[in-house]
Amino acid sequence: GELLQAAGLTASDYDVSRLTDTVEGFILDRPITVRSALEYLTSAFFFDIVESDGILKCVPRGSESVKAVPEDDLIPAAKKGIQDIIEINYAQELELPQRVNVTYIDRPFNYDPVTQTSQRQTVRAVDQVTVNLPIVMGATRAKQISDITLYSTWKERTSFQITLPPKYVRIEPTDVITVTVNNVAHEMRV
């Protein structure tokens, strides 16, 4: 909430009540925008920020599905002359990281930067991603961040495109929905 207040928002302009993690320390050694500072936090603590009903809401990732959408409710979309009710795209394995490095500020090491790494062993991917976080934390938390970042990237490599009727207008970005097509349930984050 402190960053949002620094941006000029009042407590009635935002909702951080669903966030439960504690930030041990956040070191800003140069001027940055509030948006950039929040991006560090969303990367480390796995939440999204969405505007809803006129306020900014911080929503943790990994929520349960809020709505089941049956196949009959999907609106077909014509693409290249073919009517489809769902489009499924998969990121290529070579586009995904094999390794994620998380550099963070470690208090036991005199607040020096330290790196934790997670790596997939049996993939053809060769890319590495480095996440630099100006956040004070322990090695265990940094390792969790590198693990979750790596495996979330692989888990979310499937993207979906669907068209829903107006009765689903209350579905918001960050909501998780379950869409069933041909008796296969697809869970997706909007």
Coordinates of C-alpha atoms in Angstrom, one line a residue:
G1 CA 0.0 0.0 0.0
E2 CA 2.9 2.4 0.7
L3 CA 3.9 2.5 -3.0
L4 CA 0.3 3.2 -4.1
Q5 CA 0.0 6.0 -1.5
A6 CA 3.3 7.4 -2.9
A7 CA 1.6 7.5 -6.3
G8 CA -1.1 9.7 -4.8
L9 CA -3.8 7.1 -4.2
T10 CA -5.8 6.9 -1.0
A11 CA -6.7 3.7 0.8
S12 CA -10.2 3.8 -0.9
D13 CA -8.5 3.7 -4.3
Y14 CA -6.9 0.2 -3.9
D15 CA -7.4 -3.2 -2.2
V16 CA -4.3 -5.1 -1.1
S17 CA -6.2 -7.2 1.5
R18 CA -5.6 -10.5 -0.4
L19 CA -1.8 -10.1 -0.2
T20 CA -0.4 -11.9 2.8
D21 CA 3.4 -12.0 2.2
T22 CA 5.7 -9.7 4.1
V23 CA 8.4 -7.7 2.3
E24 CA 11.5 -7.9 4.5
G25 CA 13.2 -5.0 2.7
F26 CA 12.9 -3.2 -0.6
I27 CA 16.0 -1.3 -1.7
L28 CA 15.7 1.4 -4.4
D29 CA 19.2 2.8 -5.2
R30 CA 17.9 5.0 -8.0
P31 CA 14.7 6.8 -8.8
I32 CA 12.2 4.6 -10.5
T33 CA 8.5 4.9 -11.3
V34 CA 5.9 3.4 -8.9
R35 CA 4.9 1.1 -11.7
S36 CA 8.4 -0.3 -12.0
A37 CA 8.6 -0.8 -8.3
L38 CA 5.3 -2.7 -8.3
E39 CA 6.6 -4.9 -11.2
Y40 CA 9.4 -6.0 -9.0
L41 CA 6.9 -6.9 -6.3
T42 CA 4.5 -8.7 -8.7
S43 CA 7.5 -10.8 -10.0
A44 CA 8.6 -11.7 -6.5
F45 CA 5.3 -12.3 -4.8
F46 CA 3.2 -13.6 -7.8
F47 CA 0.2 -11.3 -7.9
D48 CA -1.4 -9.2 -10.5
I49 CA -2.9 -5.7 -10.3
V50 CA -6.2 -5.1 -12.0
E51 CA -8.6 -2.1 -12.1
S52 CA -12.1 -3.3 -11.1
D53 CA -15.1 -1.3 -10.0
G54 CA -13.0 1.8 -10.0
I55 CA -10.3 0.6 -7.6
L56 CA -7.0 -1.2 -8.1
K57 CA -7.1 -4.7 -6.8
C58 CA -4.0 -6.9 -6.0
V59 CA -4.9 -10.5 -6.8
P60 CA -2.6 -13.4 -6.0
R61 CA -2.0 -15.9 -8.8
G62 CA -3.0 -19.5 -8.4
S63 CA -6.6 -18.9 -7.4
E64 CA -9.3 -21.5 -8.0
S65 CA -11.6 -21.3 -11.0
V66 CA -14.4 -18.8 -10.5
K67 CA -16.5 -19.9 -13.4
A68 CA -17.2 -23.0 -15.4
V69 CA -18.0 -22.2 -19.1
P70 CA -19.7 -25.0 -21.0
E71 CA -19.0 -25.6 -24.7
D72 CA -22.5 -24.5 -25.7
D73 CA -21.8 -21.0 -24.4
L74 CA -18.7 -20.4 -26.6
I75 CA -19.3 -18.2 -29.7
P76 CA -17.6 -19.6 -32.8
A77 CA -15.1 -17.3 -34.5
A78 CA -14.3 -17.6 -38.2
K79 CA -10.7 -17.6 -39.1
K80 CA -9.5 -18.4 -42.6
G81 CA -13.0 -19.7 -43.4
I82 CA -13.0 -22.2 -40.5
Q83 CA -15.4 -21.9 -37.6
D84 CA -13.7 -22.6 -34.3
I85 CA -15.0 -22.2 -30.7
I86 CA -11.6 -22.3 -29.1
E87 CA -8.1 -21.6 -30.4
I88 CA -5.3 -23.2 -28.6
N89 CA -1.7 -22.1 -29.1
Y90 CA 1.5 -23.6 -27.7
A91 CA 4.7 -21.7 -27.2
Q92 CA 7.6 -23.6 -28.8
E93 CA 9.9 -25.4 -26.3
L94 CA 12.9 -23.5 -27.7
E95 CA 11.2 -20.1 -26.8
L96 CA 10.9 -21.1 -23.1
P97 CA 13.7 -20.8 -20.5
Q98 CA 15.7 -23.8 -19.5
R99 CA 17.0 -21.8 -16.5
V100 CA 15.8 -19.0 -14.3
N101 CA 18.3 -17.0 -12.1
V102 CA 16.9 -14.8 -9.4
T103 CA 19.3 -12.2 -8.0
Y104 CA 18.2 -10.7 -4.7
I105 CA 19.5 -8.9 -1.6
D106 CA 20.6 -11.3 1.1
R107 CA 20.8 -9.9 4.7
P108 CA 23.2 -12.6 6.1
F109 CA 25.6 -11.7 3.2
N110 CA 25.9 -8.0 4.3
Y111 CA 23.0 -7.1 1.9
D112 CA 25.1 -8.1 -1.1
P113 CA 23.3 -9.5 -4.2
V114 CA 23.1 -13.3 -4.3
T115 CA 21.6 -15.5 -7.0
Q116 CA 19.4 -18.6 -6.7
T117 CA 18.9 -20.7 -9.8
S118 CA 16.3 -23.2 -11.1
Q119 CA 16.8 -25.3 -14.1
R120 CA 14.9 -27.9 -16.2
Q121 CA 17.1 -30.8 -17.0
T122 CA 15.4 -32.7 -19.8
V123 CA 14.4 -30.0 -22.3
R124 CA 15.8 -28.8 -25.6
A125 CA 15.4 -25.2 -24.4
V126 CA 18.7 -23.3 -23.9
D127 CA 17.5 -19.8 -22.9
Q128 CA 18.2 -18.3 -19.5
V129 CA 16.2 -15.6 -17.8
T130 CA 17.6 -13.5 -15.0
V131 CA 15.2 -11.7 -12.6
N132 CA 17.0 -8.9 -10.6
L133 CA 15.0 -8.1 -7.5
P134 CA 16.0 -5.2 -5.2
I135 CA 14.2 -7.1 -2.4
V136 CA 15.7 -8.3 0.8
M137 CA 14.9 -12.0 1.4
G138 CA 16.3 -15.3 2.4
A139 CA 17.8 -18.0 0.1
T140 CA 14.8 -20.3 0.5
R141 CA 12.3 -17.6 -0.6
A142 CA 14.6 -16.7 -3.6
K143 CA 14.8 -20.3 -4.6
Q144 CA 11.0 -20.6 -4.4
I145 CA 10.7 -17.6 -6.7
S146 CA 13.1 -19.1 -9.2
D147 CA 11.3 -22.4 -9.1
I148 CA 7.8 -20.9 -9.5
T149 CA 9.0 -18.5 -12.2
L150 CA 10.5 -21.3 -14.2
Y151 CA 7.7 -23.8 -13.9
S152 CA 4.9 -21.2 -14.3
T153 CA 6.5 -20.2 -17.6
W154 CA 6.3 -23.8 -18.8
K155 CA 2.8 -24.4 -17.4
E156 CA 1.5 -21.2 -19.0
R157 CA 3.0 -22.0 -22.4
T158 CA -0.5 -22.8 -23.6
S159 CA -2.7 -19.8 -24.6
F160 CA -6.3 -19.8 -25.5
Q161 CA -8.6 -17.6 -27.5
I162 CA -12.3 -17.8 -27.0
T163 CA -15.3 -15.5 -27.4
L164 CA -17.9 -15.4 -24.7
P165 CA -21.5 -14.1 -24.7
P166 CA -22.4 -10.9 -22.7
K167 CA -23.7 -13.0 -19.7
Y168 CA -20.0 -13.5 -18.8
V169 CA -19.3 -9.7 -18.7
R170 CA -18.4 -9.9 -15.0
I171 CA -15.3 -12.0 -15.6
E172 CA -12.3 -9.8 -15.1
P173 CA -8.6 -10.0 -15.9
T174 CA -6.9 -12.3 -13.3
D175 CA -10.0 -14.5 -13.0
V176 CA -9.4 -18.2 -13.5
I177 CA -12.1 -19.9 -15.6
T178 CA -12.7 -23.5 -16.7
V179 CA -13.8 -24.0 -20.3
T180 CA -14.9 -27.4 -21.3
V181 CA -14.7 -28.3 -25.0
N182 CA -15.2 -31.9 -26.4
N183 CA -15.3 -33.1 -22.7
V184 CA -11.9 -31.7 -22.0
A185 CA -11.6 -29.1 -19.3
H186 CA -9.2 -26.2 -20.0
E187 CA -8.3 -24.1 -17.0
M188 CA -7.2 -20.6 -18.0
R189 CA -6.3 -17.3 -16.3
V190 CA -8.0 -14.3 -18.1

